[in-house]
XYZ file of C-alpha atoms in Angstrom:
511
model
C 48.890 99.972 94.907
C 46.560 97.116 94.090
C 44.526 97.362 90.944
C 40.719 97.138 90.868
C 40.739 93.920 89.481
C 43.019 92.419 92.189
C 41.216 93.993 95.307
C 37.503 93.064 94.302
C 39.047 89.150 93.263
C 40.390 89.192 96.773
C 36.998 90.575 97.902
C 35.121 87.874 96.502
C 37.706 85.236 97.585
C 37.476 86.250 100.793
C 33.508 85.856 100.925
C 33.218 82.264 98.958
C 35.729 81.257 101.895
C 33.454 82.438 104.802
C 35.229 85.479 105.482
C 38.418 83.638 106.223
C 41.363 86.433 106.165
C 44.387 83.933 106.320
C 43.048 81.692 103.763
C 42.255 84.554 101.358
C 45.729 85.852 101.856
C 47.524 82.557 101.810
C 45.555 81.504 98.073
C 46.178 84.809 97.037
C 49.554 85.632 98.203
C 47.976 89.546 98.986
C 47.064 91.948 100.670
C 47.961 91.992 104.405
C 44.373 90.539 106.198
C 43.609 94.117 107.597
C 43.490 95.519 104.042
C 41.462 92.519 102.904
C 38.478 93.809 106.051
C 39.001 97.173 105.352
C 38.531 96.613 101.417
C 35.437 94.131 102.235
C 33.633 96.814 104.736
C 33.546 99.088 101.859
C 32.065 96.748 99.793
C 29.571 95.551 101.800
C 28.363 99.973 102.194
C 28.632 100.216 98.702
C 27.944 97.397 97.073
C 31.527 97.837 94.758
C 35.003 98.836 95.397
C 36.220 102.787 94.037
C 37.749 101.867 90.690
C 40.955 104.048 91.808
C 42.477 104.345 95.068
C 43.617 108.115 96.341
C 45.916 108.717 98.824
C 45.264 111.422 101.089
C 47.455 114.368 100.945
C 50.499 114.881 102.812
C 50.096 118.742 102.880
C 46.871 120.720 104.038
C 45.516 123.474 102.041
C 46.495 125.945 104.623
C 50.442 124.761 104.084
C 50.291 125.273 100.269
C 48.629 128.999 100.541
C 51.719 129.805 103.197
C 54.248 128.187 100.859
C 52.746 129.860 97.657
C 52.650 133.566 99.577
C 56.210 133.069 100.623
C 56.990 132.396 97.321
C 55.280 135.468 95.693
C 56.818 138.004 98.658
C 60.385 136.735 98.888
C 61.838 137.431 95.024
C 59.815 134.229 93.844
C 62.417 132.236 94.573
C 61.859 128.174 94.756
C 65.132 127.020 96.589
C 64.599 130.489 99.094
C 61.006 129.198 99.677
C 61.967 125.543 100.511
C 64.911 126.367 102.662
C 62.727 129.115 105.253
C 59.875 126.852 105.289
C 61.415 123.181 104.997
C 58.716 121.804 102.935
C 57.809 120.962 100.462
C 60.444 119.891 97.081
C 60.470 122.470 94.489
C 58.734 120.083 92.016
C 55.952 120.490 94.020
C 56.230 123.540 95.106
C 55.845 124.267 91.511
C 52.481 122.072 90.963
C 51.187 124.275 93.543
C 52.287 127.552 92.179
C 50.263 126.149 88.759
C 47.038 125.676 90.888
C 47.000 128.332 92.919
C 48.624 131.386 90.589
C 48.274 131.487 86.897
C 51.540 131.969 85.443
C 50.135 135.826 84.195
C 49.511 137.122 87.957
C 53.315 135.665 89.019
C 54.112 137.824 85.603
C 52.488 141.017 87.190
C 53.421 140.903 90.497
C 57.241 140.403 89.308
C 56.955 143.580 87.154
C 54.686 145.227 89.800
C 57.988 145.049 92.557
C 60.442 145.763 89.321
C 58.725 148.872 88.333
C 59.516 150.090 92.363
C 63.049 150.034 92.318
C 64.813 152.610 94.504
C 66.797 155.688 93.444
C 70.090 155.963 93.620
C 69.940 158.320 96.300
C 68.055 155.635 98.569
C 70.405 152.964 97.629
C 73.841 155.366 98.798
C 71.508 156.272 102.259
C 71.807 152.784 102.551
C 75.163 152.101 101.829
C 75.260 154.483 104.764
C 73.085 153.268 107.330
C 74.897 149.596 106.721
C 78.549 150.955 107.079
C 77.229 153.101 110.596
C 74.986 150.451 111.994
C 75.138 149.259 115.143
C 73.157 146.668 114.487
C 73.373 143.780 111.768
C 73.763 143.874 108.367
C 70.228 142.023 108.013
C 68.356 144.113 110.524
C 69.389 147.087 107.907
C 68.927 145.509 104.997
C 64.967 144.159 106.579
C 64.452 147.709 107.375
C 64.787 149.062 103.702
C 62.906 145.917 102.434
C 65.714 144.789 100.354
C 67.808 141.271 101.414
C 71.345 141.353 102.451
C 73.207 140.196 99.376
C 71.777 143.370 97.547
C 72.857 145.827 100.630
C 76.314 144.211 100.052
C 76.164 144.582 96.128
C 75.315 148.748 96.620
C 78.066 149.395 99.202
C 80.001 147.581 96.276
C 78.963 149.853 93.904
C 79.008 152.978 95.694
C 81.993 153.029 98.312
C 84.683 153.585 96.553
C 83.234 157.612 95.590
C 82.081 157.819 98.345
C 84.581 157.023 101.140
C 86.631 159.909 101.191
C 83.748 162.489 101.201
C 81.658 160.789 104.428
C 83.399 157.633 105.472
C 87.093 158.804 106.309
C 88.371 157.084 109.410
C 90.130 158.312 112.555
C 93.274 156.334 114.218
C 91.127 155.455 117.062
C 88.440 154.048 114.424
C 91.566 151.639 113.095
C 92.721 150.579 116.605
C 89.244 149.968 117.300
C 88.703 147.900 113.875
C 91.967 146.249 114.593
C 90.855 145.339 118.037
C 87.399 144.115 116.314
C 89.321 142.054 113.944
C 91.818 139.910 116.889
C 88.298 139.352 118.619
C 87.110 138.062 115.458
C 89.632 135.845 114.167
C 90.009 134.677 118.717
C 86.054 133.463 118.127
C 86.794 131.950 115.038
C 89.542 129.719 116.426
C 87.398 128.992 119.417
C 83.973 127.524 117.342
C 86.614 125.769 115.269
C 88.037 123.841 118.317
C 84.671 123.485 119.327
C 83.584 121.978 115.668
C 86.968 119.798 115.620
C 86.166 118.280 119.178
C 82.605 117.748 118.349
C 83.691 115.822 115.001
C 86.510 114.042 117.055
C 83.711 112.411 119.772
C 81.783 111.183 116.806
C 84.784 109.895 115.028
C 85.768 108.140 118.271
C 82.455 107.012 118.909
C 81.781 105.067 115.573
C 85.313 103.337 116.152
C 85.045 102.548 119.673
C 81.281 101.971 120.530
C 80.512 101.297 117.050
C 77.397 103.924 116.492
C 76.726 105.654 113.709
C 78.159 109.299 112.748
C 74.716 110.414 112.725
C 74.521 109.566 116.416
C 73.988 112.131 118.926
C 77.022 112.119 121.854
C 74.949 113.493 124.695
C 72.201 110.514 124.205
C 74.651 107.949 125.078
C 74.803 106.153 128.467
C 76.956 107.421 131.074
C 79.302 104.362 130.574
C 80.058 105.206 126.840
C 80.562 108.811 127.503
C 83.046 107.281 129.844
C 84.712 105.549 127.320
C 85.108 108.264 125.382
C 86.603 110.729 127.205
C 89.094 108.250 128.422
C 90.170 108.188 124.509
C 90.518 111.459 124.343
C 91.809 112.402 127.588
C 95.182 112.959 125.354
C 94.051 115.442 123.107
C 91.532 117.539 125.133
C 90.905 118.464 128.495
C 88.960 116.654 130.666
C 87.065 119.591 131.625
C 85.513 121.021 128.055
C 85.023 116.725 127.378
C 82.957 116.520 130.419
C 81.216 119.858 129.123
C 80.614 118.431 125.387
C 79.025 115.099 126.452
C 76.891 116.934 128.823
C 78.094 114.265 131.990
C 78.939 115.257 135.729
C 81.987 115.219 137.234
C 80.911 112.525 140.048
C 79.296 110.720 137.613
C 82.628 110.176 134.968
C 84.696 108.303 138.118
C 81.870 106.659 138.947
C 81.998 104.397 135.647
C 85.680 105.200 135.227
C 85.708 102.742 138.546
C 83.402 100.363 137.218
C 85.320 100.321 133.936
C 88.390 98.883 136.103
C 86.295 96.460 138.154
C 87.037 92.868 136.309
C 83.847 91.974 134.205
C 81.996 89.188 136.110
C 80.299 88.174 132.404
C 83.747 86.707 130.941
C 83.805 83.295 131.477
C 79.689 83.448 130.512
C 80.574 85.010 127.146
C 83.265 82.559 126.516
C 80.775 79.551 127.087
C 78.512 81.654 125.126
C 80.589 81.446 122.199
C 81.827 77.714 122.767
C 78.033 76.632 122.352
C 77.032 78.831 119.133
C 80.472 77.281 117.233
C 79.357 73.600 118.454
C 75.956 74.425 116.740
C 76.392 75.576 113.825
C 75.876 79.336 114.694
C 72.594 79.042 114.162
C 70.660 79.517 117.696
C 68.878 82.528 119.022
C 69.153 83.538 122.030
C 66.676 81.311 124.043
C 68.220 77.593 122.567
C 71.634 79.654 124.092
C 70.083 79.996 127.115
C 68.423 76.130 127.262
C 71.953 75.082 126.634
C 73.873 77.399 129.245
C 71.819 76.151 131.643
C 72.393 72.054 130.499
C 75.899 72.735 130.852
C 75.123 73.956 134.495
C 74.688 78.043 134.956
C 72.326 80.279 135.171
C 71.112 83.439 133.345
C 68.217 85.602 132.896
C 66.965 85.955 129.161
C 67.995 89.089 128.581
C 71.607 88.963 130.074
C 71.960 85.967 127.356
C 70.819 88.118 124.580
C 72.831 91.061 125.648
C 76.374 89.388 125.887
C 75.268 87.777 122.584
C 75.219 90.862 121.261
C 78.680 92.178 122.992
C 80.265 89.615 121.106
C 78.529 89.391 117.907
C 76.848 86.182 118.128
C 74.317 86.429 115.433
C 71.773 83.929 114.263
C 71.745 83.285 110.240
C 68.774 84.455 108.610
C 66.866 82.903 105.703
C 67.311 83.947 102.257
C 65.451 83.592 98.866
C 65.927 80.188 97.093
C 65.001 78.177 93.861
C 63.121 75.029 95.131
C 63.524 71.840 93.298
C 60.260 70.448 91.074
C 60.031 66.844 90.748
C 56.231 66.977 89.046
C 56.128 65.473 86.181
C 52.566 65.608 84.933
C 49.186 63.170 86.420
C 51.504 59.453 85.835
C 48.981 57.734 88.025
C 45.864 58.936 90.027
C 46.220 61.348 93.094
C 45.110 60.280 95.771
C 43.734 62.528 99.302
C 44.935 65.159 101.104
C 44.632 62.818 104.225
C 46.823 65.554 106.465
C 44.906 68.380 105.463
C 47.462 70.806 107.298
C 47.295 68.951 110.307
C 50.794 68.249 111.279
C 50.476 67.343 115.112
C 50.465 64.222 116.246
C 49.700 62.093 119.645
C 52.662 59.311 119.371
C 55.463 58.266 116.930
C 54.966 57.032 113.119
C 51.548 58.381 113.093
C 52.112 60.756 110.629
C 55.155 61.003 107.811
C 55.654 64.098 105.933
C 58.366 63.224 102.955
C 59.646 65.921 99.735
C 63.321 65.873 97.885
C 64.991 69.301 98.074
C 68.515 70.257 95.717
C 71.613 71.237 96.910
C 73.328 73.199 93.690
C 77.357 73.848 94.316
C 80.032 74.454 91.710
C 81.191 70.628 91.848
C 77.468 69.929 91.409
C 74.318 69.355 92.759
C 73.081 66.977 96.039
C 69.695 65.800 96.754
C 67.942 65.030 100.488
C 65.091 62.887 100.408
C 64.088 62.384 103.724
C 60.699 61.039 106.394
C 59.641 63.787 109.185
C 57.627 62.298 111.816
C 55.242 65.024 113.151
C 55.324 63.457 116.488
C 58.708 65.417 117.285
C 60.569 66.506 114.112
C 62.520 63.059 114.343
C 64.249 62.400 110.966
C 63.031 58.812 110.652
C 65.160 58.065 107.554
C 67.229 59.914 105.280
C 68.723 59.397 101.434
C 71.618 61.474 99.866
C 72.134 61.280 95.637
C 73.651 62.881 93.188
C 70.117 62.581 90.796
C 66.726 62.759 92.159
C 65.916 58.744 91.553
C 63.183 56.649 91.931
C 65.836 54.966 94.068
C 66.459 57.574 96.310
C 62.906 57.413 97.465
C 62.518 53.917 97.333
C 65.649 53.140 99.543
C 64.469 56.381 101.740
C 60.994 54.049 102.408
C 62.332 50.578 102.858
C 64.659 52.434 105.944
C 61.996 53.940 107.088
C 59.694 50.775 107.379
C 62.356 48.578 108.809
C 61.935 50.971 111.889
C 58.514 50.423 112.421
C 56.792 47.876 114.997
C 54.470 45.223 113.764
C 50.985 47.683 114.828
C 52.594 50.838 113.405
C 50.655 51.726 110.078
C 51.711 55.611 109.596
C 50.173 58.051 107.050
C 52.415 59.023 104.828
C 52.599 62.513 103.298
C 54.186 63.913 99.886
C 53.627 66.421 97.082
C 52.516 65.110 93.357
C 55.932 64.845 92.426
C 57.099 61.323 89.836
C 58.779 59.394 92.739
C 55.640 59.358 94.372
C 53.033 57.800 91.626
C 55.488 55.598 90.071
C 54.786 51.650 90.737
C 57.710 51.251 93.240
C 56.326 53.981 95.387
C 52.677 52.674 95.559
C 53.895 48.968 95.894
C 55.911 49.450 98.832
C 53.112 51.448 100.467
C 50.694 48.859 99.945
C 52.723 46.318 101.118
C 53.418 48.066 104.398
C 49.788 49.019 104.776
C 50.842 52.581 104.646
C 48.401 55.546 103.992
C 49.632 57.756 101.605
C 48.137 61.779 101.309
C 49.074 63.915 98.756
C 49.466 67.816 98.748
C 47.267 69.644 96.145
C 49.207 70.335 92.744
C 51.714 73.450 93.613
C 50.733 73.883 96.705
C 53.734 73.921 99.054
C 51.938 74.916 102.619
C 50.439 71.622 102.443
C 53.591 70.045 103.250
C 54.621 73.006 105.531
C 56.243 71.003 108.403
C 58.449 68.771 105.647
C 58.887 72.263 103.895
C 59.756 74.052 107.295
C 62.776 71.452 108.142
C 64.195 72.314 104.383
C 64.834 75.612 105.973
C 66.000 75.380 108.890
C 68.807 73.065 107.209
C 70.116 75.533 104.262
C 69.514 79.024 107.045
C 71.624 76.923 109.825
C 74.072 74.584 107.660
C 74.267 75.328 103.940
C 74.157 78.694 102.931
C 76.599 80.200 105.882
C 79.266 78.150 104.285
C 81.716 78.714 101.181
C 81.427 75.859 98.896
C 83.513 76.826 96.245
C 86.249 74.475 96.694
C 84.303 71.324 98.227
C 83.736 67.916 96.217
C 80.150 66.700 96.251
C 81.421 64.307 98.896
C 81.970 65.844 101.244
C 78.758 68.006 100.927
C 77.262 64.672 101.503
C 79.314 63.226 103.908
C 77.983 67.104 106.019
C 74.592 66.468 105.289
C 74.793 63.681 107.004
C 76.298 64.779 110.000
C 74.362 67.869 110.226
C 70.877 65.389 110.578
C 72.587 63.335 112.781
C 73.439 66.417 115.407
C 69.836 68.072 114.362
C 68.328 64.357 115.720
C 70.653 63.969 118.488
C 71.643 67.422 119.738
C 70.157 70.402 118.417
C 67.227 71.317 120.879
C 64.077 72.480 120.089
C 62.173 74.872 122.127
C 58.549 73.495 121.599
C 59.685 69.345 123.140
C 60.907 71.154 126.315
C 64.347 72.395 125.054
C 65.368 68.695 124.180
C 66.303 67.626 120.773
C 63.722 64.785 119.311
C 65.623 61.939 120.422
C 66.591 63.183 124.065
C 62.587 63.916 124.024
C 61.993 60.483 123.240
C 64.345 58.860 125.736
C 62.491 60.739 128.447
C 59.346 59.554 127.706
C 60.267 56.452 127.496
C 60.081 55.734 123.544
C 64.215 55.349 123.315
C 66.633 53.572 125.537
């Protein structure tokens, strides 16, 4: 829940910008854009926001007069009321009780049903009418208005005195109880075979299949049920396992053939799993599929992602993590967000997007200062240190430039941290006739694309790994192989499934 103060700041954000949603959102870091409209539209009705926010009931008033009767007819009983009806918790239940029904009616009514108890004549009739029924216990017990834990407590209390004057049995009454009894304790041991089969599929199931015990059996496909019954073929019948997953006959040796067919998929899923090792297990299923198909074969989308899956060939995800902060306060000037956000570009070395990020282990910390050309993602030039140096950056530059032809002037792009507005930074800039851009103070999306390739490199290379027991060499000496593949191998969807420097060899840049 957003406070008044934060919804009518985003309000009025969201107007000086022109009514720009993913600007507001992105300044503001909240709300989602559709909240931001829907909060706007009601400004612009009202001329002001509601200074609280309610959130509509989940209950009708119709539900809490039905709860609050079957509360007041059924013993007033809160855990008997929420078990029949299934909503809603007792606290409530209970807030609801104190809107509807002062506390002095509940009061009355409870002595009102006390003060017409039965006699104790009424209460041996029905000790009676329960022990001669031929119906159910609860049917009786409905019929006197009374429930059936209080029938049970009476034929308790009265029985004993009673039995030999009116409830005397015959032998045929015992070989007919006895008979009862055997019947009883046969459907007994039936549901219980029933229960331990039912708990045995799902037990199977989560081991085999791997679903989840919550999982219902008769939802599964006709290949897993299959599967199953197969497992189990040594401890039940076929017959009641057919019945239990709910499959046909035909249909079980149907897929019980198919199971013993060889799987045509093998070889693809060991390919599969030769190129997600080679890459750093870090590509989704379509970069899969660009590769399969370099290597020479052929597979729809979906076939790629589902023997992925088979075999547990999962992507890293990103995680939270503390970004290095070089700024050191205004040393020299700022100068002009020359990129402005932009981050395409036509040709190579038209635009450079530079940071430093930290690499923290136990034998101590790395840094990366590299040069992203927004052409194609290239890495144009790359530093490794163990402090964050005006050297690092200074060496990272002078590569970089080397590189360049004599009518190649690129634009340079950075954040406001020291290494960039010292003297050695500018001077070498001005000397190459470099334009350099700076990102507004703390403002990270202005370097997005520099920002974005930080990512990929700690999801994909450094955080999947243990680093407990490496030296700060050899962190460094995987840094740099991991840029080298990520220039020379690792494709990218958006240059055609090519990595940057296969892209550039095919248009002719690179020989």
């Amino acid at each position: 829940m957003f406070s008044y103060e934060d919804r009518i700041r985003a309000v009025k954000l969201y107007i000086q910008l022109g009514k720009r949603a993913a600007a507001t959102v992105r300044i503001l870091g909240y709300p989602s854009q559709k909240y931001l409209r829907q909060w706007y539209l009601i400004f612009e009705k009202a001329g002001d926001l509601p200074r609280a926010q309610t959130r509509k009931s989940r209950y009708s008033t119709e539900q809490k007069r039905i709860a609050v009767a079957h509360y007041l007819e059924h013993g007033q009983c809160l855990a008997f009321t929420r078990r029949n009806l299934g909503y809603p918790s007792i606290d409530l239940l209970k807030q609801w009780l104190d809107e509807l029904v002062p506390i002095q009616q509940r009061v009355k009514q409870a002595q009102e049903k006390r003060s017409t108890l039965l006699s104790t004549r009424q209460k041996k009739n029905a000790v009676v009418a329960l022990c001669s029924r031929d119906g159910s216990a609860e049917a009786v017990a409905k019929h006197i208005g009374v429930t059936r834990e209080v029938l049970y407590k009476w034929k308790d209390q009265f029985l004993p005195s009673e039995y030999a004057k009116t409830m005397q049995k015959t032998k045929v009454d015992e070989v007919s109880s006895n008979r009862s009894t055997q019947e009883k304790i046969d459907d007994l041991e039936r549901k219980l075979h029933v229960l331990q089969l039912e708990h045995d599929i799902l037990k199977k199931a989560n081991e085999l299949i791997k679903k989840t015990s919550g999982v219902n059996p008769t939802h599964l496909s006709n290949r897993e049920k299959t599967m199953l019954i197969d497992a189990l073929a040594t401890q039940y019948k076929r017959r009641e396992l057919l019945r239990a997953l709910e499959l046909p006959r035909s249909s079980y040796f149907y897929q019980k053939s198919a199971l013993s067919r060889p799987n045509k998929y093998t070889d693809a899923k060991k390919i599969l799993a030769d190129i997600f090792k080679a890459n750093h297990e870090c590509y989704g299923y379509r970069r899969m599929r660009a590769e399969f198909i370099e290597v020479g074969h052929r597979l729809a989308e979906k076939v790629v992602r589902r023997l992925m899956s088979e075999v547990s060939l999962v992507a890293r995800s990103s995680r939270k993590r503390r970004k290095y902060n070089s700024y050191s306060g205004e040393i020299s000037p700022a100068v002009e967000n020359v990129i402005n956000r932009n981050f395409r570009a036509s040709s190579p070395n038209e635009k450079w997007l530079t940071d430093i990020s930290e690499f923290h282990i136990p034998a101590g910390k790395v840094y990366l200062s590299p040069i992203v050309d927004c052409f194609d993602g290239l890495i144009v030039s790359w530093r490794l240190g163990t402090r964050p140096t005006g050297d690092l950056v200074n060496n990272m530059l002078d590569s970089a430039v080397s590189k360049l032809a004599k009518n190649e002037r690129p634009i340079v792009h950075s954040d406001r941290g020291a290494h960039y507005r010292w003297p050695g930074w500018i001077e070498r800039t001005e000397q190459s006739g470099l334009t350099r851009s700076m990102s507004r103070k703390g403002c990270s999306p202005d370097n997005a694309a520099c920002e974005a390739f930080f990512g990929r490199l700690k999801t994909e290379f450094f955080y999947p790994r243990d680093w407990r027991d490496a030296s700060v060499d050899y962190l460094m000496s995987e840094l740099n192989a991991y840029i080298d593949w990520y220039n020379t191998k690792r494709i990218k969807m958006s240059l055609g499934s090519k990595s940057p420097v296969n892209y550039r060899k095919e248009l002719g840049i690179l020989t």
